[in-house]
Short mmCIF file of C-alpha atoms in Angstrom, two decimals:
data_model
loop_
_atom_site.label_atom_id
_atom_site.label_comp_id
_atom_site.label_asym_id
_atom_site.label_seq_id
_atom_site.Cartn_x
_atom_site.Cartn_y
_atom_site.Cartn_z
CA MET Z 1 -8.30 -23.43 10.52
CA LYS Z 2 -6.70 -21.39 7.32
CA GLN Z 3 -4.09 -19.32 8.07
CA MET Z 4 -4.01 -15.51 6.98
CA ARG Z 5 -1.64 -13.57 6.17
CA LEU Z 6 -0.19 -10.16 7.99
CA ALA Z 7 1.43 -7.24 6.75
CA VAL Z 8 2.10 -3.76 7.74
CA ARG Z 9 2.33 -0.21 5.82
CA PHE Z 10 4.87 1.37 7.38
CA PRO Z 11 2.28 4.93 8.32
CA GLY Z 12 3.07 7.86 7.24
CA ALA Z 13 1.73 8.54 3.44
CA ASP Z 14 -1.33 10.98 4.02
CA SER Z 15 -1.53 13.76 6.95
CA THR Z 16 -3.75 11.99 9.49
CA THR Z 17 -0.70 9.80 10.33
CA VAL Z 18 0.17 11.17 14.24
CA ARG Z 19 3.42 11.05 15.53
CA CYS Z 20 4.07 10.11 18.68
CA GLY Z 21 6.65 12.29 20.28
CA HIS Z 22 10.61 12.41 20.12
CA ARG Z 23 10.53 8.74 19.40
CA SER Z 24 8.82 9.52 15.91
CA GLY Z 25 11.86 11.64 14.23
CA GLY Z 26 11.61 12.76 10.94
CA GLN Z 27 10.81 11.16 7.57
CA THR Z 28 14.79 10.61 7.01
CA ASP Z 29 14.90 9.21 11.10
CA PHE Z 30 15.57 5.37 10.36
CA SER Z 31 14.80 4.45 14.05
CA SER Z 32 11.69 5.17 13.43
CA PHE Z 33 11.53 2.59 10.04
CA ALA Z 34 13.36 0.15 12.35
CA HIS Z 35 11.07 0.09 14.96
CA LEU Z 36 8.52 -0.59 13.03
CA ALA Z 37 9.71 -3.58 10.45
CA ARG Z 38 11.12 -5.44 14.13
CA THR Z 39 8.38 -5.03 15.96
CA ALA Z 40 6.29 -6.85 12.76
CA GLU Z 41 9.35 -9.73 12.47
CA ARG Z 42 8.44 -10.32 16.71
CA GLY Z 43 4.60 -10.47 15.15
CA LYS Z 44 5.84 -13.33 12.29
CA PHE Z 45 3.98 -11.04 9.33
CA ASP Z 46 4.66 -11.66 6.07
CA PHE Z 47 5.92 -8.50 4.68
CA PHE Z 48 6.98 -4.98 5.54
CA PHE Z 49 5.96 -2.13 3.18
CA LEU Z 50 6.16 1.35 2.20
CA ALA Z 51 3.32 3.16 0.30
CA GLY Z 52 5.13 5.89 -1.75
CA GLU Z 53 4.53 9.37 -2.42
CA GLY Z 54 5.88 9.70 -5.56
CA PRO Z 55 8.60 11.53 -6.67
CA ARG Z 56 6.98 14.82 -6.60
CA PRO Z 57 5.34 16.27 -4.10
CA ARG Z 58 1.62 16.74 -3.62
CA GLU Z 59 0.59 20.36 -4.53
CA HIS Z 60 -2.62 22.81 -3.54
CA HIS Z 61 -3.98 25.73 -4.68
CA GLY Z 62 -1.34 25.56 -7.49
CA ARG Z 63 1.90 25.50 -4.09
CA THR Z 64 3.05 22.55 -2.89
CA HIS Z 65 0.32 20.58 -0.42
CA ASP Z 66 2.09 21.22 3.29
CA LEU Z 67 0.03 18.58 5.16
CA GLY Z 68 0.99 16.31 2.48
CA VAL Z 69 3.48 14.20 3.56
CA PHE Z 70 6.95 13.91 1.54
CA GLY Z 71 10.79 14.07 2.14
CA ARG Z 72 10.88 10.36 3.22
CA PRO Z 73 13.77 8.16 1.24
CA GLU Z 74 13.64 6.18 -1.74
CA PRO Z 75 12.01 3.22 -0.85
CA LEU Z 76 14.80 0.57 -2.19
CA THR Z 77 17.77 2.06 -0.80
CA LEU Z 78 15.91 2.33 2.63
CA LEU Z 79 14.51 -1.28 2.13
CA GLY Z 80 18.38 -2.16 2.35
CA ALA Z 81 19.02 -1.00 5.32
CA LEU Z 82 16.08 -2.57 6.64
CA ALA Z 83 17.48 -6.23 5.14
CA ALA Z 84 20.27 -5.73 7.46
CA VAL Z 85 18.13 -5.66 10.99
CA THR Z 86 15.91 -8.40 9.93
CA ASP Z 87 16.12 -11.62 9.12
CA ARG Z 88 12.96 -13.70 8.00
CA LEU Z 89 10.61 -10.22 7.58
CA GLY Z 90 8.93 -9.59 3.68
CA LEU Z 91 10.09 -6.02 2.29
CA ALA Z 92 7.90 -4.74 0.11
CA ALA Z 93 8.56 -1.18 -1.90
CA THR Z 94 6.44 0.95 -3.73
CA VAL Z 95 7.70 1.90 -7.20
CA ASP Z 96 5.68 3.24 -10.12
CA ALA Z 97 5.71 1.97 -13.87
CA THR Z 98 5.08 4.75 -15.62
CA ASP Z 99 8.09 6.88 -14.86
CA ASN Z 100 10.73 4.19 -14.53
CA GLU Z 101 12.50 1.86 -16.97
CA PRO Z 102 12.40 -1.97 -16.75
CA TYR Z 103 15.80 -2.50 -16.80
CA GLU Z 104 17.35 -0.32 -14.05
CA LEU Z 105 14.34 -1.17 -11.74
CA ALA Z 106 14.84 -4.44 -12.40
CA ARG Z 107 18.89 -4.59 -11.33
CA ARG Z 108 17.82 -2.47 -8.77
CA LEU Z 109 15.09 -4.89 -6.66
CA ALA Z 110 16.65 -8.35 -7.69
CA THR Z 111 19.95 -6.73 -5.90
CA LEU Z 112 17.81 -6.44 -2.98
CA ASP Z 113 16.39 -9.65 -2.88
CA HIS Z 114 20.01 -11.01 -2.58
CA LEU Z 115 20.62 -8.66 -0.07
CA SER Z 116 17.76 -9.77 1.99
CA GLY Z 117 17.96 -13.46 0.69
CA GLY Z 118 15.01 -13.32 -1.44
CA ARG Z 119 12.57 -10.92 1.12
CA ALA Z 120 12.09 -8.28 -1.85
CA ALA Z 121 8.89 -7.32 -3.55
CA TRP Z 122 7.86 -4.67 -5.58
CA HIS Z 123 4.29 -3.06 -5.43
CA VAL Z 124 4.02 -1.79 -8.89
CA VAL Z 125 2.20 1.23 -9.43
CA THR Z 126 0.88 3.67 -12.45
CA SER Z 127 1.26 8.05 -12.03
CA PRO Z 128 -2.19 9.46 -13.13
CA ASP Z 129 -0.87 12.86 -13.05
CA ALA Z 130 0.98 15.44 -15.04
CA PRO Z 131 3.36 17.06 -12.11
CA THR Z 132 4.89 14.01 -11.97
CA GLY Z 133 5.46 13.58 -15.43
CA GLN Z 134 7.02 16.57 -16.32
CA ASP Z 135 9.10 15.98 -13.38
CA VAL Z 136 10.52 12.43 -15.22
CA ARG Z 137 9.17 11.97 -18.38
CA ARG Z 138 9.22 13.53 -21.85
CA GLY Z 139 5.29 14.54 -22.89
CA GLY Z 140 4.33 14.62 -19.86
CA HIS Z 141 1.85 12.06 -18.63
CA LEU Z 142 0.02 8.70 -19.90
CA ASP Z 143 -3.16 8.24 -20.22
CA ARG Z 144 -5.11 5.32 -17.88
CA ALA Z 145 -5.10 2.68 -20.43
CA GLU Z 146 -1.68 3.03 -21.59
CA ARG Z 147 -0.07 3.19 -17.88
CA TYR Z 148 -1.55 -0.03 -17.42
CA THR Z 149 -0.70 -1.19 -21.32
CA ARG Z 150 2.98 0.47 -20.11
CA ALA Z 151 3.07 -1.28 -16.80
CA ALA Z 152 1.67 -5.29 -18.25
CA GLU Z 153 4.64 -4.99 -20.30
CA PHE Z 154 7.44 -3.31 -17.70
CA VAL Z 155 6.21 -6.19 -15.27
CA ALA Z 156 6.84 -8.80 -18.01
CA THR Z 157 9.56 -6.96 -19.12
CA ALA Z 158 11.39 -7.40 -15.62
CA ARG Z 159 11.19 -10.84 -15.73
CA GLU Z 160 12.54 -11.59 -18.59
CA LEU Z 161 15.41 -9.14 -17.65
CA TRP Z 162 15.45 -11.90 -13.60
CA ASP Z 163 15.35 -15.06 -16.09
CA SER Z 164 17.87 -14.41 -18.67
CA TRP Z 165 20.36 -15.97 -16.19
CA THR Z 166 20.14 -19.65 -15.37
CA PRO Z 167 19.51 -21.07 -12.17
CA GLU Z 168 23.02 -22.45 -12.16
CA GLY Z 169 24.10 -18.83 -12.16
CA THR Z 170 24.79 -18.46 -16.27
CA PRO Z 171 23.98 -15.44 -17.83
CA ARG Z 172 22.00 -15.79 -20.86
CA PRO Z 173 21.78 -12.55 -23.33
CA PHE Z 174 18.84 -11.10 -23.59
CA ALA Z 175 16.28 -8.73 -25.79
CA HIS Z 176 13.16 -7.54 -26.23
CA THR Z 177 10.71 -5.44 -28.60
CA GLY Z 178 7.64 -4.22 -27.86
CA GLN Z 179 5.52 -1.66 -27.85
CA HIS Z 180 6.94 0.66 -24.79
CA PHE Z 181 10.12 -1.27 -24.37
CA ASP Z 182 12.81 -2.07 -26.79
CA ILE Z 183 16.33 -3.87 -25.01
CA ALA Z 184 18.81 -5.86 -25.12
CA GLY Z 185 22.04 -6.88 -24.26
CA GLU Z 186 22.97 -8.52 -21.14
CA PHE Z 187 21.69 -8.57 -17.05
CA THR Z 188 24.05 -7.96 -14.59
CA VAL Z 189 22.75 -9.28 -11.80
CA PRO Z 190 22.20 -13.40 -10.93
CA ARG Z 191 19.12 -14.97 -10.59
CA SER Z 192 17.51 -14.22 -7.26
CA PRO Z 193 17.39 -16.28 -4.47
CA GLN Z 194 13.10 -16.62 -5.13
CA GLY Z 195 13.78 -16.47 -8.63
CA HIS Z 196 11.58 -13.36 -8.88
CA PRO Z 197 10.85 -10.56 -6.22
CA VAL Z 198 7.63 -10.82 -5.36
CA VAL Z 199 4.97 -8.32 -7.52
CA LEU Z 200 2.04 -7.13 -4.86
CA HIS Z 201 -0.61 -4.50 -7.02
CA SER Z 202 -3.55 -2.50 -5.79
CA GLY Z 203 -5.84 -3.96 -7.43
CA ASP Z 204 -10.01 -2.23 -6.47
CA SER Z 205 -10.81 -1.06 -10.20
CA ASP Z 206 -11.43 -3.04 -12.99
CA GLU Z 207 -8.02 -2.15 -14.72
CA GLY Z 208 -6.33 -3.04 -11.52
CA ARG Z 209 -8.32 -5.86 -10.86
CA GLU Z 210 -7.48 -7.72 -14.43
CA PHE Z 211 -3.55 -6.27 -14.16
CA ALA Z 212 -3.89 -8.41 -10.60
CA ALA Z 213 -4.79 -11.53 -11.99
CA SER Z 214 -2.66 -11.24 -14.38
CA ALA Z 215 0.74 -10.03 -13.59
CA ALA Z 216 0.49 -9.95 -9.37
CA ASP Z 217 1.12 -12.39 -6.87
CA VAL Z 218 -0.49 -10.43 -4.07
CA VAL Z 219 -3.27 -8.10 -4.84
CA LEU Z 220 -4.11 -5.44 -2.31
CA THR Z 221 -7.19 -4.04 -1.28
CA ARG Z 222 -10.12 -2.06 0.66
CA HIS Z 223 -11.63 -2.87 3.86
CA GLY Z 224 -15.03 -3.12 3.03
CA THR Z 225 -18.43 -4.40 4.42
CA LEU Z 226 -17.59 -8.72 4.57
CA GLU Z 227 -19.99 -8.98 1.02
CA ASP Z 228 -18.20 -6.55 -0.15
CA GLY Z 229 -14.90 -8.27 0.41
CA GLN Z 230 -16.32 -11.61 -0.72
CA ALA Z 231 -17.30 -10.28 -4.16
CA LEU Z 232 -13.88 -8.06 -4.72
CA TYR Z 233 -12.22 -11.73 -3.75
CA ALA Z 234 -14.08 -13.71 -6.18
CA ASP Z 235 -13.73 -11.95 -9.29
CA VAL Z 236 -10.36 -11.41 -8.56
CA LYS Z 237 -9.75 -15.41 -8.16
CA ALA Z 238 -12.60 -16.22 -10.89
CA ARG Z 239 -10.41 -14.03 -13.79
CA LEU Z 240 -6.87 -16.08 -13.31
CA ALA Z 241 -7.81 -18.59 -14.92
CA ALA Z 242 -7.53 -16.50 -17.63
CA TYR Z 243 -3.61 -16.47 -17.48
CA GLY Z 244 -3.56 -20.03 -17.06
CA ARG Z 245 -3.44 -19.15 -12.61
CA ARG Z 246 -4.73 -20.92 -10.03
CA PRO Z 247 -7.18 -19.13 -7.15
CA ASP Z 248 -3.89 -19.89 -4.94
CA ASP Z 249 -1.06 -18.03 -6.96
CA LEU Z 250 -2.91 -14.76 -6.17
CA THR Z 251 -3.10 -13.43 -2.62
CA VAL Z 252 -6.03 -11.20 -1.64
CA MET Z 253 -5.14 -8.33 1.51
CA ALA Z 254 -7.30 -5.55 2.95
CA GLY Z 255 -5.90 -3.17 4.23
CA VAL Z 256 -7.38 -2.65 7.57
CA THR Z 257 -6.94 0.03 10.70
CA VAL Z 258 -7.36 -0.98 13.99
CA VAL Z 259 -7.62 0.90 17.11
CA LEU Z 260 -7.87 -1.53 20.55
CA GLY Z 261 -9.00 -0.80 24.05
CA ASP Z 262 -9.27 -3.37 26.39
CA THR Z 263 -13.02 -3.18 26.01
CA ASP Z 264 -14.94 -2.60 23.42
CA ALA Z 265 -15.94 0.81 25.07
CA GLU Z 266 -12.85 1.20 25.78
CA ALA Z 267 -11.68 1.28 22.01
CA GLN Z 268 -14.13 2.90 20.79
CA GLU Z 269 -13.09 6.00 23.46
CA ASN Z 270 -9.26 5.50 21.63
CA ALA Z 271 -10.77 5.94 18.31
CA THR Z 272 -12.64 9.01 18.53
CA ALA Z 273 -9.96 11.14 20.45
CA LEU Z 274 -7.50 10.04 17.23
CA ARG Z 275 -9.37 11.15 15.05
CA ARG Z 276 -9.50 14.68 16.56
CA LEU Z 277 -5.49 14.02 16.89
CA GLN Z 278 -5.79 13.08 13.04
CA VAL Z 279 -7.48 16.25 12.10
CA SER Z 280 -6.99 19.32 13.63
CA PRO Z 281 -8.20 22.35 13.16
CA ARG Z 282 -5.10 23.45 10.63
CA ASN Z 283 -5.86 20.69 8.36
CA ALA Z 284 -9.73 20.09 8.43
CA LEU Z 285 -10.16 23.00 5.80
CA PRO Z 286 -7.78 20.88 2.75
CA ALA Z 287 -10.62 17.90 3.11
CA PRO Z 288 -13.71 20.23 1.76
CA GLU Z 289 -12.10 22.47 -1.10
CA GLN Z 290 -10.51 19.13 -3.09
CA VAL Z 291 -13.82 18.41 -4.22
CA ARG Z 292 -15.10 22.23 -3.72
CA GLY Z 293 -12.54 23.87 -5.93
CA ARG Z 294 -12.64 27.10 -3.79
CA ASP Z 295 -10.55 28.34 -1.06
CA LEU Z 296 -12.48 27.52 2.47
CA SER Z 297 -9.66 29.30 4.81
CA PRO Z 298 -12.63 32.34 5.58
CA TYR Z 299 -14.69 29.62 7.16
CA ASP Z 300 -14.55 28.62 10.74
CA PRO Z 301 -13.25 24.89 11.06
CA ASP Z 302 -15.37 24.05 13.98
CA GLY Z 303 -18.16 26.50 12.30
CA PRO Z 304 -20.96 25.42 9.25
CA PRO Z 305 -19.83 23.93 6.07
CA PRO Z 306 -19.56 25.82 3.11
CA GLY Z 307 -22.33 25.01 0.11
CA PRO Z 308 -21.42 23.06 -2.91
CA GLY Z 309 -19.11 24.91 -5.23
CA PRO Z 310 -17.12 24.20 -8.71
CA GLU Z 311 -15.37 21.22 -9.93
CA PRO Z 312 -12.12 21.35 -8.59
CA ASP Z 313 -8.41 21.19 -9.76
CA LEU Z 314 -6.76 21.91 -6.95
CA VAL Z 315 -5.02 19.11 -6.03
CA ARG Z 316 -2.31 16.99 -7.67
CA GLY Z 317 -0.16 14.20 -6.66
CA ARG Z 318 -2.69 11.65 -4.73
CA ALA Z 319 -5.67 9.45 -6.10
CA ARG Z 320 -9.25 11.24 -6.01
CA THR Z 321 -12.51 9.30 -5.68
CA ALA Z 322 -14.54 8.01 -8.29
CA ASP Z 323 -17.26 10.87 -8.11
CA PRO Z 324 -15.96 13.08 -5.47
CA LEU Z 325 -18.81 15.97 -5.74
CA ARG Z 326 -21.01 13.70 -4.72
CA ALA Z 327 -19.95 12.22 -1.87
CA ALA Z 328 -19.10 15.96 -0.53
CA ASP Z 329 -22.78 16.89 -0.87
CA THR Z 330 -23.33 13.95 0.94
CA ARG Z 331 -21.26 15.32 3.44
CA ARG Z 332 -22.70 18.50 3.55
CA ALA Z 333 -26.02 17.73 3.55
CA SER Z 334 -25.66 15.77 6.55
CA SER Z 335 -23.45 17.81 8.41
CA GLU Z 336 -26.32 20.49 8.24
CA ALA Z 337 -29.25 17.60 9.31
CA THR Z 338 -26.48 16.71 12.32
CA GLY Z 339 -25.42 20.30 13.03
CA LEU Z 340 -21.94 19.22 12.55
CA ALA Z 341 -19.25 21.73 12.03
CA VAL Z 342 -16.57 21.78 8.94
CA ARG Z 343 -14.27 19.37 11.20
CA ARG Z 344 -16.35 16.91 13.16
CA THR Z 345 -17.75 15.91 9.36
CA VAL Z 346 -14.50 15.61 7.95
CA ILE Z 347 -13.76 13.47 11.19
CA GLU Z 348 -16.58 11.48 10.23
CA ALA Z 349 -15.99 11.39 6.80
CA THR Z 350 -12.39 10.49 6.54
CA THR Z 351 -11.00 8.99 9.50
CA ARG Z 352 -13.42 5.76 10.70
CA GLN Z 353 -11.25 2.92 11.64
CA SER Z 354 -11.97 -0.57 10.14
CA LEU Z 355 -11.61 -2.27 13.17
CA VAL Z 356 -11.95 -1.04 16.84
CA GLY Z 357 -12.18 -3.17 20.12
CA SER Z 358 -10.64 -5.52 22.31
CA PRO Z 359 -8.17 -7.52 20.98
CA GLU Z 360 -11.11 -10.79 21.40
CA THR Z 361 -13.60 -8.61 18.75
CA VAL Z 362 -10.36 -7.43 16.27
CA ALA Z 363 -9.17 -11.00 16.20
CA THR Z 364 -12.64 -12.28 15.57
CA ALA Z 365 -13.64 -10.22 13.15
CA LEU Z 366 -10.09 -11.00 11.19
CA GLU Z 367 -10.47 -14.26 11.24
CA ALA Z 368 -14.24 -14.16 10.23
CA PHE Z 369 -13.19 -12.48 6.94
CA VAL Z 370 -10.81 -15.05 6.10
CA THR Z 371 -12.92 -17.52 6.63
CA ALA Z 372 -15.78 -16.75 4.79
CA GLU Z 373 -12.85 -15.69 1.63
CA ALA Z 374 -13.97 -12.22 1.76
CA ALA Z 375 -9.85 -11.56 1.55
CA ASP Z 376 -6.58 -14.13 2.19
CA GLY Z 377 -5.21 -11.33 4.47
CA PHE Z 378 -4.81 -8.04 5.79
CA VAL Z 379 -2.42 -5.20 6.00
CA LEU Z 380 -2.61 -3.28 8.91
CA VAL Z 381 -1.96 1.31 7.99
CA PRO Z 382 -1.47 2.41 11.65
CA HIS Z 383 -2.27 5.81 11.91
CA LEU Z 384 0.57 5.84 15.17
CA THR Z 385 4.38 5.91 14.78
CA PRO Z 386 6.88 4.88 15.69
CA GLY Z 387 4.40 2.45 18.57
CA GLY Z 388 1.33 2.03 16.33
CA LEU Z 389 1.96 -1.53 15.96
CA ASP Z 390 3.01 -2.58 19.01
CA ASP Z 391 -0.20 -3.32 20.83
CA PHE Z 392 -1.22 -5.59 17.99
CA VAL Z 393 1.41 -7.88 18.03
CA ASP Z 394 1.42 -8.14 21.79
CA ARG Z 395 -2.05 -8.64 21.85
CA VAL Z 396 -3.83 -9.39 18.98
CA VAL Z 397 -1.37 -11.96 17.64
CA PRO Z 398 -0.58 -14.36 20.50
CA LEU Z 399 -4.39 -14.44 20.15
CA LEU Z 400 -4.87 -15.39 16.76
CA GLN Z 401 -1.61 -18.00 17.22
CA GLU Z 402 -4.16 -19.84 19.51
CA ARG Z 403 -6.63 -20.49 17.95
CA GLY Z 404 -4.45 -21.06 14.73
CA SER Z 405 -5.23 -19.08 12.59
CA PHE Z 406 -1.75 -17.28 11.97
CA ARG Z 407 1.52 -18.61 12.10
CA SER Z 408 3.72 -18.78 15.34
CA ALA Z 409 7.21 -19.35 13.66
CA TYR Z 410 8.27 -18.83 10.25
CA THR Z 411 8.80 -21.84 8.11
CA GLY Z 412 10.65 -20.27 5.83
CA THR Z 413 13.49 -17.98 5.05
CA THR Z 414 11.91 -16.17 1.83
CA LEU Z 415 9.26 -14.23 1.52
CA ARG Z 416 7.49 -16.62 -0.96
CA SER Z 417 7.62 -19.26 1.32
CA HIS Z 418 5.84 -17.50 4.22
CA LEU Z 419 2.94 -16.25 1.25
CA GLY Z 420 2.86 -20.07 0.50
CA HIS Z 421 3.96 -18.84 -3.44
CA ALA Z 422 5.90 -21.62 -5.38
CA GLU Z 423 9.71 -20.42 -6.96
CA PRO Z 424 8.69 -19.10 -10.55
CA VAL Z 425 9.21 -21.84 -13.02
CA TRP Z 426 12.41 -20.81 -14.93
CA LYS Z 427 11.56 -19.44 -18.45
CA GLY Z 428 15.27 -18.77 -19.99
#
């Protein structure tokens, strides 16, 4: 049976995270991060993933959105600390290619790769919004097309820097002249244990898929239907040939949320209870406000839904759906037809988990996606912190191991070895 890949994203990048009592701590409490990382390593996961909220807090109504999550430590520093309390688990951080510079970031990533023994990964993202640009760039934000060309050149430049040391440990001068970067000198960090840190990218859009095919080792996607997964999988794999790459050179991993129970019925009950915890009366109204462009504070969150409104400009610092108003109209019509209140509508529209069922049901569903080539693996996104992965590792992973669809032990020491990727050829 084809072996699946598994990773976990630390919860807390949005307001749907449920913090479980005093054990969850605050955003800077290292014990929460260490608990999840150790649990993932106990489950023989490929990597631990820190999604970033960006250097600037999200805004709502022109002020800091207090339901957004911010205040988390700088991710590469945090992963350096986690490298000391784990032995094999890959360590991935989101770092923006729009608002950083290649030399400094390549140096930090190579350092993490050395300190972790070859377990570092970089989730490449681009920054879409002007507020962040005001914080860290001259001249504000870049348009969409330029963000992707800058990101592609950024990754290529970082790889030139990593290759400026020979595999035998000899430094050589580097020089790069391009559209976005013109740098030269000597790189201070030797070639790292896995050659280059692993590069991840989120690739649901056409631009994202093309970027992943050209530059990434792992592409992160959304979990949808089996047919949607197969279509995306086939599309992004087919793009690899244009860059001289093979299908196995890119690993496709879908993000999933999982709710377990002893039976499928109990799991559904647990999922319903979790959704009500995720969407409290306090955070029910900001969701429709974000797409309606209206102050809905006078509305009762447990009352009827608001009517249509103008195109919004209320929320900054987060990705937007392609057509938020159409989605909102669909939800409002559904609410009016079914008599659902605002809060219940938001619960139904924004917090439905990907997989809900007994351990056997969930394990079978995961295997079906991999067998049908709808994904090579999954990034679990638990909504409970710090123990949201515990049940999955204790109850689902053993089933996958018994069935032969997931490893029972690590066979290598680097993240590339976990993923089945060869070390990149040196291009000095």
